[in-house]
PDB file of C-alpha atoms and ligand atoms in Angstrom:
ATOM      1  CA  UNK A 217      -4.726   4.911  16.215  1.00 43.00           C
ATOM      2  CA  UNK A 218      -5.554   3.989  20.043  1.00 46.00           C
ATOM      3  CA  UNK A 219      -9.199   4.840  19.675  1.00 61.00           C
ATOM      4  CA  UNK A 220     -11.604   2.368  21.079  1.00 85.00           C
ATOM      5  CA  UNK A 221     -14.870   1.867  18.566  1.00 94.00           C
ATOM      6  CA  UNK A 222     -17.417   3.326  20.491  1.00 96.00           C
ATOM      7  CA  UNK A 223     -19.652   6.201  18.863  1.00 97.00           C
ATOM      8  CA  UNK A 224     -17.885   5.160  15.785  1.00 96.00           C
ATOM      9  CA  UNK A 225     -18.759   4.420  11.866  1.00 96.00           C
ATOM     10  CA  UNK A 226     -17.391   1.109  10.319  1.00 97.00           C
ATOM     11  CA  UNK A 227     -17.709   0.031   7.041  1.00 97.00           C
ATOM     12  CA  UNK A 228     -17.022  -3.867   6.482  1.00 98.00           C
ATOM     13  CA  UNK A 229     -16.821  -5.278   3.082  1.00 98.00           C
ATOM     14  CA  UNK A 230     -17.533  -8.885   2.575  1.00 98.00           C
ATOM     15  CA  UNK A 231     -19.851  -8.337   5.523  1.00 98.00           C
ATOM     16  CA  UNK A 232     -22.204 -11.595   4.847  1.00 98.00           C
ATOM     17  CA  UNK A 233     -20.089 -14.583   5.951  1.00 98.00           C
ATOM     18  CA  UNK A 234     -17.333 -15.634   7.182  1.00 98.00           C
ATOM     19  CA  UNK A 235     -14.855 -13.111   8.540  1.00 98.00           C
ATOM     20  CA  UNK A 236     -16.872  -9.876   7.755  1.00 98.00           C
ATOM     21  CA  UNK A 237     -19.570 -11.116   9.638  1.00 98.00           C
ATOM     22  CA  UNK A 238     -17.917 -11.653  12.773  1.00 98.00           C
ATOM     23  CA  UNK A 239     -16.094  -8.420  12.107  1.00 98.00           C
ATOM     24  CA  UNK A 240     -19.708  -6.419  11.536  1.00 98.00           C
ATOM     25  CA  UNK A 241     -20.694  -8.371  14.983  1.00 98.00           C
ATOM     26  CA  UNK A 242     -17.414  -7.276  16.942  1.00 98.00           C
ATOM     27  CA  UNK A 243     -17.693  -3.683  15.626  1.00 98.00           C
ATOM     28  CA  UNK A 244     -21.379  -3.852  17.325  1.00 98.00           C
ATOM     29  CA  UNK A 245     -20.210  -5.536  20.519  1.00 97.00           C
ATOM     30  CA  UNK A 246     -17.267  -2.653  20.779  1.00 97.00           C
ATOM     31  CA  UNK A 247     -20.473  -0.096  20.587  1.00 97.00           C
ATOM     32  CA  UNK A 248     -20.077   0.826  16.856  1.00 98.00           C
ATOM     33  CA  UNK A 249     -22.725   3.744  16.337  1.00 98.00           C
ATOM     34  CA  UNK A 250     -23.293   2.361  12.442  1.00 98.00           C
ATOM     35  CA  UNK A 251     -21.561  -0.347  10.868  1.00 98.00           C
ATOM     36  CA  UNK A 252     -22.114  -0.512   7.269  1.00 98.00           C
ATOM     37  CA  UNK A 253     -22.408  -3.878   5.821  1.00 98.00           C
ATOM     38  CA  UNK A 254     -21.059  -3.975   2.130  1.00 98.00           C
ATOM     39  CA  UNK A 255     -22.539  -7.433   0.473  1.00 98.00           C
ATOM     40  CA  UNK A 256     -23.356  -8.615  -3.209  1.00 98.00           C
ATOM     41  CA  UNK A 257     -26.861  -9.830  -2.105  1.00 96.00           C
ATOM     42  CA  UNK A 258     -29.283  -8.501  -0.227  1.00 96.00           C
ATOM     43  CA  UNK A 259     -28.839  -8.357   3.686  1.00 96.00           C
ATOM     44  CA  UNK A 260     -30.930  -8.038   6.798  1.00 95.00           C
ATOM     45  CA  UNK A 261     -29.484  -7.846   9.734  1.00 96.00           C
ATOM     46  CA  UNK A 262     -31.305  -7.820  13.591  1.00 97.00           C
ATOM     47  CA  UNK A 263     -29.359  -4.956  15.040  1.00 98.00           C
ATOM     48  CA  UNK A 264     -30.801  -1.654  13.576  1.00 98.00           C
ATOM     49  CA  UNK A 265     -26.581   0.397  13.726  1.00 98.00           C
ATOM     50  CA  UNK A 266     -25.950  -1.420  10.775  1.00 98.00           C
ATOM     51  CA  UNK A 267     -26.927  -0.410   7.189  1.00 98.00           C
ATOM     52  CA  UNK A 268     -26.468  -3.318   4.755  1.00 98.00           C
ATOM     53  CA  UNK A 269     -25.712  -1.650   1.302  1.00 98.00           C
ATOM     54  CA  UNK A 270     -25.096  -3.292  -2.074  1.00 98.00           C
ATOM     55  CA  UNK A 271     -21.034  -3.481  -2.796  1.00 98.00           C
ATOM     56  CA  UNK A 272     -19.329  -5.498  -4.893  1.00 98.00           C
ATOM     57  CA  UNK A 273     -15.519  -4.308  -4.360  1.00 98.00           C
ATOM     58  CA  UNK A 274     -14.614  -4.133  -8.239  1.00 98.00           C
ATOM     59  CA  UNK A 275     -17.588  -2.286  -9.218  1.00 98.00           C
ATOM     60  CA  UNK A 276     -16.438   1.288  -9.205  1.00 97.00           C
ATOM     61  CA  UNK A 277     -19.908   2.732  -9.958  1.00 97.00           C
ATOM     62  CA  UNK A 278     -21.130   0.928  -6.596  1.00 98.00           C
ATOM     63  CA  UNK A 279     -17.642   2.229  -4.435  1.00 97.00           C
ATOM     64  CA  UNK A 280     -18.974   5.967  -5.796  1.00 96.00           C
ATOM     65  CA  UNK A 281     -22.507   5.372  -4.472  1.00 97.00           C
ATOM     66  CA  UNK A 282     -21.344   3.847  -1.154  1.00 97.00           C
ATOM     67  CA  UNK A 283     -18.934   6.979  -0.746  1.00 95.00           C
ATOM     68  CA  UNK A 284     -21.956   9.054  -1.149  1.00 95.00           C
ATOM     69  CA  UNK A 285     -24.017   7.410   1.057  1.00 95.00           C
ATOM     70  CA  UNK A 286     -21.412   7.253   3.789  1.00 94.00           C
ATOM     71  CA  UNK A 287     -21.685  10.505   5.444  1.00 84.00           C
ATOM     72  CA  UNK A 288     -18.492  10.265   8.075  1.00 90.00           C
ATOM     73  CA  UNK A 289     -16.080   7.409   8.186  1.00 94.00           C
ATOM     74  CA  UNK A 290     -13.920   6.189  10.899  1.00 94.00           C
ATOM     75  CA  UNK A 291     -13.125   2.392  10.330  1.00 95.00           C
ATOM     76  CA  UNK A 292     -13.120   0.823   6.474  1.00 96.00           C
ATOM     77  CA  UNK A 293     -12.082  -2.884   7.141  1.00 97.00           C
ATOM     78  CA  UNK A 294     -11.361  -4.030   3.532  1.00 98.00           C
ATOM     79  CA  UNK A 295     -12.255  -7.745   4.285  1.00 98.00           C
ATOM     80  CA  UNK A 296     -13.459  -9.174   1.247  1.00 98.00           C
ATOM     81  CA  UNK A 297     -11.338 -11.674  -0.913  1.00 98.00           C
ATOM     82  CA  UNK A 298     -11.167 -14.449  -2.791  1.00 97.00           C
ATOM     83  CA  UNK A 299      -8.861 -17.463  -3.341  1.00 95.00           C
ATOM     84  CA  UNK A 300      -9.759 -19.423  -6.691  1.00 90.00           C
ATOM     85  CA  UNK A 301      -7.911 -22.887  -6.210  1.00 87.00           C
ATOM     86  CA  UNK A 302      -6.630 -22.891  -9.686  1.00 88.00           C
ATOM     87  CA  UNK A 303      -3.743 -22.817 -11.961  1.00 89.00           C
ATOM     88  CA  UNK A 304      -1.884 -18.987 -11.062  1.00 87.00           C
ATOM     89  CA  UNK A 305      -0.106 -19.000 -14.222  1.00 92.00           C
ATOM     90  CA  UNK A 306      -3.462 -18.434 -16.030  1.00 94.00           C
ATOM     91  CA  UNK A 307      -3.738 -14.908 -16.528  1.00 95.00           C
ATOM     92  CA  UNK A 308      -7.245 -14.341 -16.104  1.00 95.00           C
ATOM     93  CA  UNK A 309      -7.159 -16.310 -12.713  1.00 94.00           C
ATOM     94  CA  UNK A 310      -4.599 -14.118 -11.471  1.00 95.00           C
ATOM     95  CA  UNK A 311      -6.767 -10.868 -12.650  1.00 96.00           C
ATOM     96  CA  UNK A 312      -9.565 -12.233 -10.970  1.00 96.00           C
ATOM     97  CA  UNK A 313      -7.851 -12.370  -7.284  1.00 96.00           C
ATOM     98  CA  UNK A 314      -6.307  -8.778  -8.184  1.00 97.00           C
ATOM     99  CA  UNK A 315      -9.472  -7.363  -9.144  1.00 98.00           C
ATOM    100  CA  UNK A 316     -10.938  -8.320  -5.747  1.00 98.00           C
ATOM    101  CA  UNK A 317      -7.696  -8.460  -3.197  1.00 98.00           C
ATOM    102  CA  UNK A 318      -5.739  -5.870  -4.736  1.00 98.00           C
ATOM    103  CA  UNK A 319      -7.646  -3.044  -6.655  1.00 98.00           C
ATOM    104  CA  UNK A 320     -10.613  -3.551  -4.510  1.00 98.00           C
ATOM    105  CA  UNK A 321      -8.932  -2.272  -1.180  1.00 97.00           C
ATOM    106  CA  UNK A 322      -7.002   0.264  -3.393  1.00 97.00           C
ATOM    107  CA  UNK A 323     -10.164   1.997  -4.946  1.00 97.00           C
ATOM    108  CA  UNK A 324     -12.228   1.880  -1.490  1.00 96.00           C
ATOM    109  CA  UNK A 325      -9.089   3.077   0.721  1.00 96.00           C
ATOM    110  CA  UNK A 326      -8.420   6.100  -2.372  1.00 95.00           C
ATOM    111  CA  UNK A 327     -11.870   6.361  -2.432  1.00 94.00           C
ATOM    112  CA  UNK A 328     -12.055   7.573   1.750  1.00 93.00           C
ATOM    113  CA  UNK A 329      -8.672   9.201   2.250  1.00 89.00           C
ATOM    114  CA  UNK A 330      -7.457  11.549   3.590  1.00 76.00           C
ATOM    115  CA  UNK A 331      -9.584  10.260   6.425  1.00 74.00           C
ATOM    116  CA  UNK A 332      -8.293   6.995   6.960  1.00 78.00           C
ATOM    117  CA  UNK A 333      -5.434   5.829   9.068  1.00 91.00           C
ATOM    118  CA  UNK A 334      -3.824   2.188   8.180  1.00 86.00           C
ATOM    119  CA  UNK A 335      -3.634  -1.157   9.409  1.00 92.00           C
ATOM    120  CA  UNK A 336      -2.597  -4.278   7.696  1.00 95.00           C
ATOM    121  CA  UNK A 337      -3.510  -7.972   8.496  1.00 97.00           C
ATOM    122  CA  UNK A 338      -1.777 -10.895   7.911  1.00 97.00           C
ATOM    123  CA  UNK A 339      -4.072 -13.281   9.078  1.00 97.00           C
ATOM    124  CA  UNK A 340      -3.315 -17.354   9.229  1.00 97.00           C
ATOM    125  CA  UNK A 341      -5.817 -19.735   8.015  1.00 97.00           C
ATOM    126  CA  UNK A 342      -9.655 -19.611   9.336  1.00 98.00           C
ATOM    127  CA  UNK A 343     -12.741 -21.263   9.613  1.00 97.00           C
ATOM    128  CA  UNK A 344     -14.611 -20.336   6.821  1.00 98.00           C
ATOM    129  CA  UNK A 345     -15.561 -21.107   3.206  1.00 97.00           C
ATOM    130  CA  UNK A 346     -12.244 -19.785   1.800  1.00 96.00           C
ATOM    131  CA  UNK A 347     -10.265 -22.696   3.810  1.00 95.00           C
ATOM    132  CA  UNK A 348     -12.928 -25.380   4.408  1.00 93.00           C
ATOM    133  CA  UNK A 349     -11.123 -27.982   2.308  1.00 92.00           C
ATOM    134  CA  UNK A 350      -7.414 -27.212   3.661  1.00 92.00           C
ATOM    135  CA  UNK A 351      -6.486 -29.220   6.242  1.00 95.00           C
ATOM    136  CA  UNK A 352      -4.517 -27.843   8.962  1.00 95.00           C
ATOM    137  CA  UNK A 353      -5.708 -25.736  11.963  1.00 95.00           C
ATOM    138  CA  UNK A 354      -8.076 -22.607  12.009  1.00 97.00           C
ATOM    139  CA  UNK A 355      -8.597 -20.012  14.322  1.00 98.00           C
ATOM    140  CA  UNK A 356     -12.444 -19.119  14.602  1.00 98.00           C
ATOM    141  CA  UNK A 357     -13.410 -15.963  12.895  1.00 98.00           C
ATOM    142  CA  UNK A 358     -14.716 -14.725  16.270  1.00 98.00           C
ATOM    143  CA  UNK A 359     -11.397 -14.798  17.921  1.00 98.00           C
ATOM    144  CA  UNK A 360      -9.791 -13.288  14.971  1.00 98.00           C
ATOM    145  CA  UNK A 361     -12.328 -10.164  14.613  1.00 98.00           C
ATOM    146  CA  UNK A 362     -11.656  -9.523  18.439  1.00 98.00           C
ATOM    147  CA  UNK A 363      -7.790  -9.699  18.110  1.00 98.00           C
ATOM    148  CA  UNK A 364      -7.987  -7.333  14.893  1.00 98.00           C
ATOM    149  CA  UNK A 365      -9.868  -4.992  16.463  1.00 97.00           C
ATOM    150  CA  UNK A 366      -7.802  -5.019  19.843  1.00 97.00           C
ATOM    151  CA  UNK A 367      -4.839  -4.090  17.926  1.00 97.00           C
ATOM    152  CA  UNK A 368      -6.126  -1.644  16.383  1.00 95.00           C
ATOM    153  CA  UNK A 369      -6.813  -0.132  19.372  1.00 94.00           C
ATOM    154  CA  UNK A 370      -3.533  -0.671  20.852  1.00 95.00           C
ATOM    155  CA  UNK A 371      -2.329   1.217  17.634  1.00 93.00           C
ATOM    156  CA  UNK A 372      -0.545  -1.640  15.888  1.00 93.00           C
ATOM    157  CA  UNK A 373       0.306  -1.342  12.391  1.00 91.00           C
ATOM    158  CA  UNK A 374       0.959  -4.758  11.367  1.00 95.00           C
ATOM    159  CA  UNK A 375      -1.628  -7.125  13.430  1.00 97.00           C
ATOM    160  CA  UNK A 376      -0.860 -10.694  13.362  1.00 98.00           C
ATOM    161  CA  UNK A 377      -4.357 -11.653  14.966  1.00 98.00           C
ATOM    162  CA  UNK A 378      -4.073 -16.052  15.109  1.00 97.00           C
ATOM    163  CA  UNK A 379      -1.901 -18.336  16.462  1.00 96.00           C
ATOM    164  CA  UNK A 380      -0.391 -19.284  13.101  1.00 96.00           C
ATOM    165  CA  UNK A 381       0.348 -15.737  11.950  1.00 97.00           C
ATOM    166  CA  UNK A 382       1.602 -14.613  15.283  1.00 97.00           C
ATOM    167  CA  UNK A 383       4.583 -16.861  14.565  1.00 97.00           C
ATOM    168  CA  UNK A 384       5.731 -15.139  12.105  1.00 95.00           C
ATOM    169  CA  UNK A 385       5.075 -11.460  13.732  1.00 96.00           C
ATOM    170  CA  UNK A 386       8.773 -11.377  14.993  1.00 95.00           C
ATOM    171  CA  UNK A 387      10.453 -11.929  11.691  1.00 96.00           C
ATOM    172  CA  UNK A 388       8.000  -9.924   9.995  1.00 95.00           C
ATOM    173  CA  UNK A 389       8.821  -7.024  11.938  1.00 93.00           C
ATOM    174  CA  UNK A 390      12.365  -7.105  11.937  1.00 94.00           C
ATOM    175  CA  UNK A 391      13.130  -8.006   8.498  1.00 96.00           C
ATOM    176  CA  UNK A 392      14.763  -6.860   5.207  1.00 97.00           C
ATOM    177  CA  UNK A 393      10.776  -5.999   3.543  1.00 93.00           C
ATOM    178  CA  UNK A 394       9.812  -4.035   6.534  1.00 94.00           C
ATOM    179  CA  UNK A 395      12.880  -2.334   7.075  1.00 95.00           C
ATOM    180  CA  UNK A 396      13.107  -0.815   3.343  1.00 96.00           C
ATOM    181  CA  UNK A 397       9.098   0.273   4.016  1.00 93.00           C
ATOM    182  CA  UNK A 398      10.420   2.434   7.044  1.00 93.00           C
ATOM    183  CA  UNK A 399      13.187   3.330   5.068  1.00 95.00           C
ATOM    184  CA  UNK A 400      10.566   4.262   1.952  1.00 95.00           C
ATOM    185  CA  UNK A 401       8.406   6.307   4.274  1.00 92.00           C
ATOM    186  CA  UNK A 402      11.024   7.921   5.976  1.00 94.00           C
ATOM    187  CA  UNK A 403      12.345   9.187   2.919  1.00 93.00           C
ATOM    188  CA  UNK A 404       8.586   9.846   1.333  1.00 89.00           C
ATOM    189  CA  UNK A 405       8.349  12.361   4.789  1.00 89.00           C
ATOM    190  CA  UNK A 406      11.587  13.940   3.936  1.00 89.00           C
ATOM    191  CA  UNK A 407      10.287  14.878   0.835  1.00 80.00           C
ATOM    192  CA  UNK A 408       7.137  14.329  -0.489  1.00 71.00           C
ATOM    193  CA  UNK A 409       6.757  13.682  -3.683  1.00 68.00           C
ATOM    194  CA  UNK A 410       5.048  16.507  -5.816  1.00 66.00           C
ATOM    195  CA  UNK A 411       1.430  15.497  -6.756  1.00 58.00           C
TER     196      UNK A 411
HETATM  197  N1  NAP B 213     -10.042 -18.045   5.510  1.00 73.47           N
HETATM  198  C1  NAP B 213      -8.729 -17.955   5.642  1.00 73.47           C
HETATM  199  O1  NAP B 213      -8.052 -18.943   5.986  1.00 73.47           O
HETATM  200  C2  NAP B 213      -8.021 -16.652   5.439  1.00 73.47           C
HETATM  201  C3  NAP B 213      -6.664 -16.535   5.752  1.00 73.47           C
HETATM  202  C4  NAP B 213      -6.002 -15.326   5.587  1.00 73.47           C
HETATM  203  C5  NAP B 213      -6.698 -14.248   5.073  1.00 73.47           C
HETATM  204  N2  NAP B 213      -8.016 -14.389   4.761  1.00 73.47           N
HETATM  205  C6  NAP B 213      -8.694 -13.201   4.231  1.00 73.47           C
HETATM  206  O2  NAP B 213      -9.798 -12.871   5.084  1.00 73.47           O
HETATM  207  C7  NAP B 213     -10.802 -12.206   4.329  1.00 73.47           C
HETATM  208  C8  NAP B 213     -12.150 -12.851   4.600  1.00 73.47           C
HETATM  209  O3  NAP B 213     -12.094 -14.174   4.093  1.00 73.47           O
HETATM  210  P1  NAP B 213     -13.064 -15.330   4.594  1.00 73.47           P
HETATM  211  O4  NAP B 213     -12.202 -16.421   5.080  1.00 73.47           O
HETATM  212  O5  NAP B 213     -14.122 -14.769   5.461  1.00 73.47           O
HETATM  213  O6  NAP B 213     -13.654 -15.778   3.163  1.00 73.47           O
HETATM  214  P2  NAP B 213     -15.095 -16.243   2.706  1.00 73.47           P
HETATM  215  O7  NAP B 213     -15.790 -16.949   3.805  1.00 73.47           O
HETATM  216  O8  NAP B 213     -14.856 -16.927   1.416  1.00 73.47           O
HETATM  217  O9  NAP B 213     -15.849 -14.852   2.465  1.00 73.47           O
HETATM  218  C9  NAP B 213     -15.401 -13.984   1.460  1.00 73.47           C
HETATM  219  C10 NAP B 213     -16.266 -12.740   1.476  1.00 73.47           C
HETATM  220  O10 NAP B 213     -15.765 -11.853   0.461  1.00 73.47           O
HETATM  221  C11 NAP B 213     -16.882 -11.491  -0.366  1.00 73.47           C
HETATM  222  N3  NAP B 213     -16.475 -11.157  -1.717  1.00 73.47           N
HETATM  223  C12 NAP B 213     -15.840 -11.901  -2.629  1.00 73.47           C
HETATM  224  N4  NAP B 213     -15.683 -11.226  -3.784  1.00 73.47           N
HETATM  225  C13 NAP B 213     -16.251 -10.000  -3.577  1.00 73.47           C
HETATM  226  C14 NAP B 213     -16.410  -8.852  -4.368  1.00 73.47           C
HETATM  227  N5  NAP B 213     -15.983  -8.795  -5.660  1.00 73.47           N
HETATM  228  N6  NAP B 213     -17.014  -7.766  -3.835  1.00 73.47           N
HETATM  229  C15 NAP B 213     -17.458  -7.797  -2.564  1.00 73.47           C
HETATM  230  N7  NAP B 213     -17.367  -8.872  -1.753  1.00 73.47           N
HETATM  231  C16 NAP B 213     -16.761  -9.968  -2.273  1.00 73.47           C
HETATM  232  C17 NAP B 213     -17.799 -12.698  -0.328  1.00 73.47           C
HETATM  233  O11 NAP B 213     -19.086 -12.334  -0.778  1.00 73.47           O
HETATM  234  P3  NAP B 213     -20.091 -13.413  -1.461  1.00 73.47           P
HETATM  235  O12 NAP B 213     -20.749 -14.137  -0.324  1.00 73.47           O
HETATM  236  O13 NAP B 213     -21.013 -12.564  -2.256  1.00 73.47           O
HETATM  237  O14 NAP B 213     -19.251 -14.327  -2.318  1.00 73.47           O
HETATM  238  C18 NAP B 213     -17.731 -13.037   1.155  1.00 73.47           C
HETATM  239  O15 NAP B 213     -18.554 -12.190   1.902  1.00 73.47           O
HETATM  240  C19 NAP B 213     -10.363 -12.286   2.862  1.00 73.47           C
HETATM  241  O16 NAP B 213      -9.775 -11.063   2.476  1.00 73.47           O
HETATM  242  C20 NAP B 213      -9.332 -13.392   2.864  1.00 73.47           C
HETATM  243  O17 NAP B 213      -8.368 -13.258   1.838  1.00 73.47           O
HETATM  244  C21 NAP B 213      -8.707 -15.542   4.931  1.00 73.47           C
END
């Protein structure tokens, strides 16, 4: 993408703690013209560029208002997740994290094209609620909103944006799941598939 965020409109879901709100903060501090902040409970927020508005990411009635109310969109960060800590072979656990992690992104990224360009992050472990009780090292959610947003200005597609994930950036890049993807688009461009 290579554009810097200035002048620009972000929407940030999950916007209230954690990593969406450092990412709502860094979108301001780039010079973000209005960052929406999509939370489950009512927000105020200081700086008057951003518009807190009610979104709870499996709610499809709520994505439909939300894409009405969003005039123009440049940046949709689909930031908010969940990880239950609980047995994955229970069905409705597993439904729960796809509901949120999966169809959530899917119906807000359908929901915007074709306007949207795309970026994915695999992000290592951070300070916040999510990973509070895992013990191993955690890159601040401030450092991690600036290095997501630097890449995506540098036009990367796959941003590795911690120390932790950044190890793996190499192999991810180079291996067998990437390299079918490229394959899998390349062939998608040959021929698009009819609608
Ligand atoms: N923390 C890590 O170590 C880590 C590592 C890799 C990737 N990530 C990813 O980074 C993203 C941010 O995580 P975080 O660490 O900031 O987690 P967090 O502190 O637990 O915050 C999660 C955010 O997602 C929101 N959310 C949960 N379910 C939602 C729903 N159905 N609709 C709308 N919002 C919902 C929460 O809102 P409420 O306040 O209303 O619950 C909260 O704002 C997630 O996608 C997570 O998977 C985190």
């Amino acid at each position: 993408m290579g554009s810097t965020f200035a002048g620009k409109t972000v929407l940030v879901t999950g916007a209230n703690r954690g990593l969406g709100q450092a990412l709502v903060d860094e979108a301001l501090r780039r010079g973000a013209e209005r960052v929406y902040a999509g939370t489950r409970r009512p927000l105020s927020h200081p700086d008057e560029r951003v518009t807190p508005t009610m979104l709870d990411v499996t709610d499809e009635s709520q994505i439909e208002r939300v894409v009405a109310e969003v005039e123009s969109l440049d940046v949709l960060v689909n930031n908010a997740g969940v990880a239950i800590y609980d047995d994955l072979s229970d069905r409705a656990v597993l439904e729960r994290h796809l509901a949120v992690n999966a169809f959530g992104p899917w119906l807000l990224t359908n929901a915007f094209l074709p306007h949207l360009t795309v970026h994915a992050v695999l992000a290592g472990p951070m300070d916040t609620d999510m990973s509070r009780d895992v013990p191993v090292a955690k890159a601040s959610t401030e450092t991690v909103a600036r290095a997501m947003f630097d890449a995506v200005q540098a036009g990367e597609d796959d941003i590795f944006p911690d120390p932790i994930s950044a190890t793996l950036a190499e192999s991810w890049r180079t291996g067998a799941v990437k390299q079918m993807e490229r394959q899998n688009a390349a062939l998608v461009a040959a021929e698009p598939i009819a609608a």
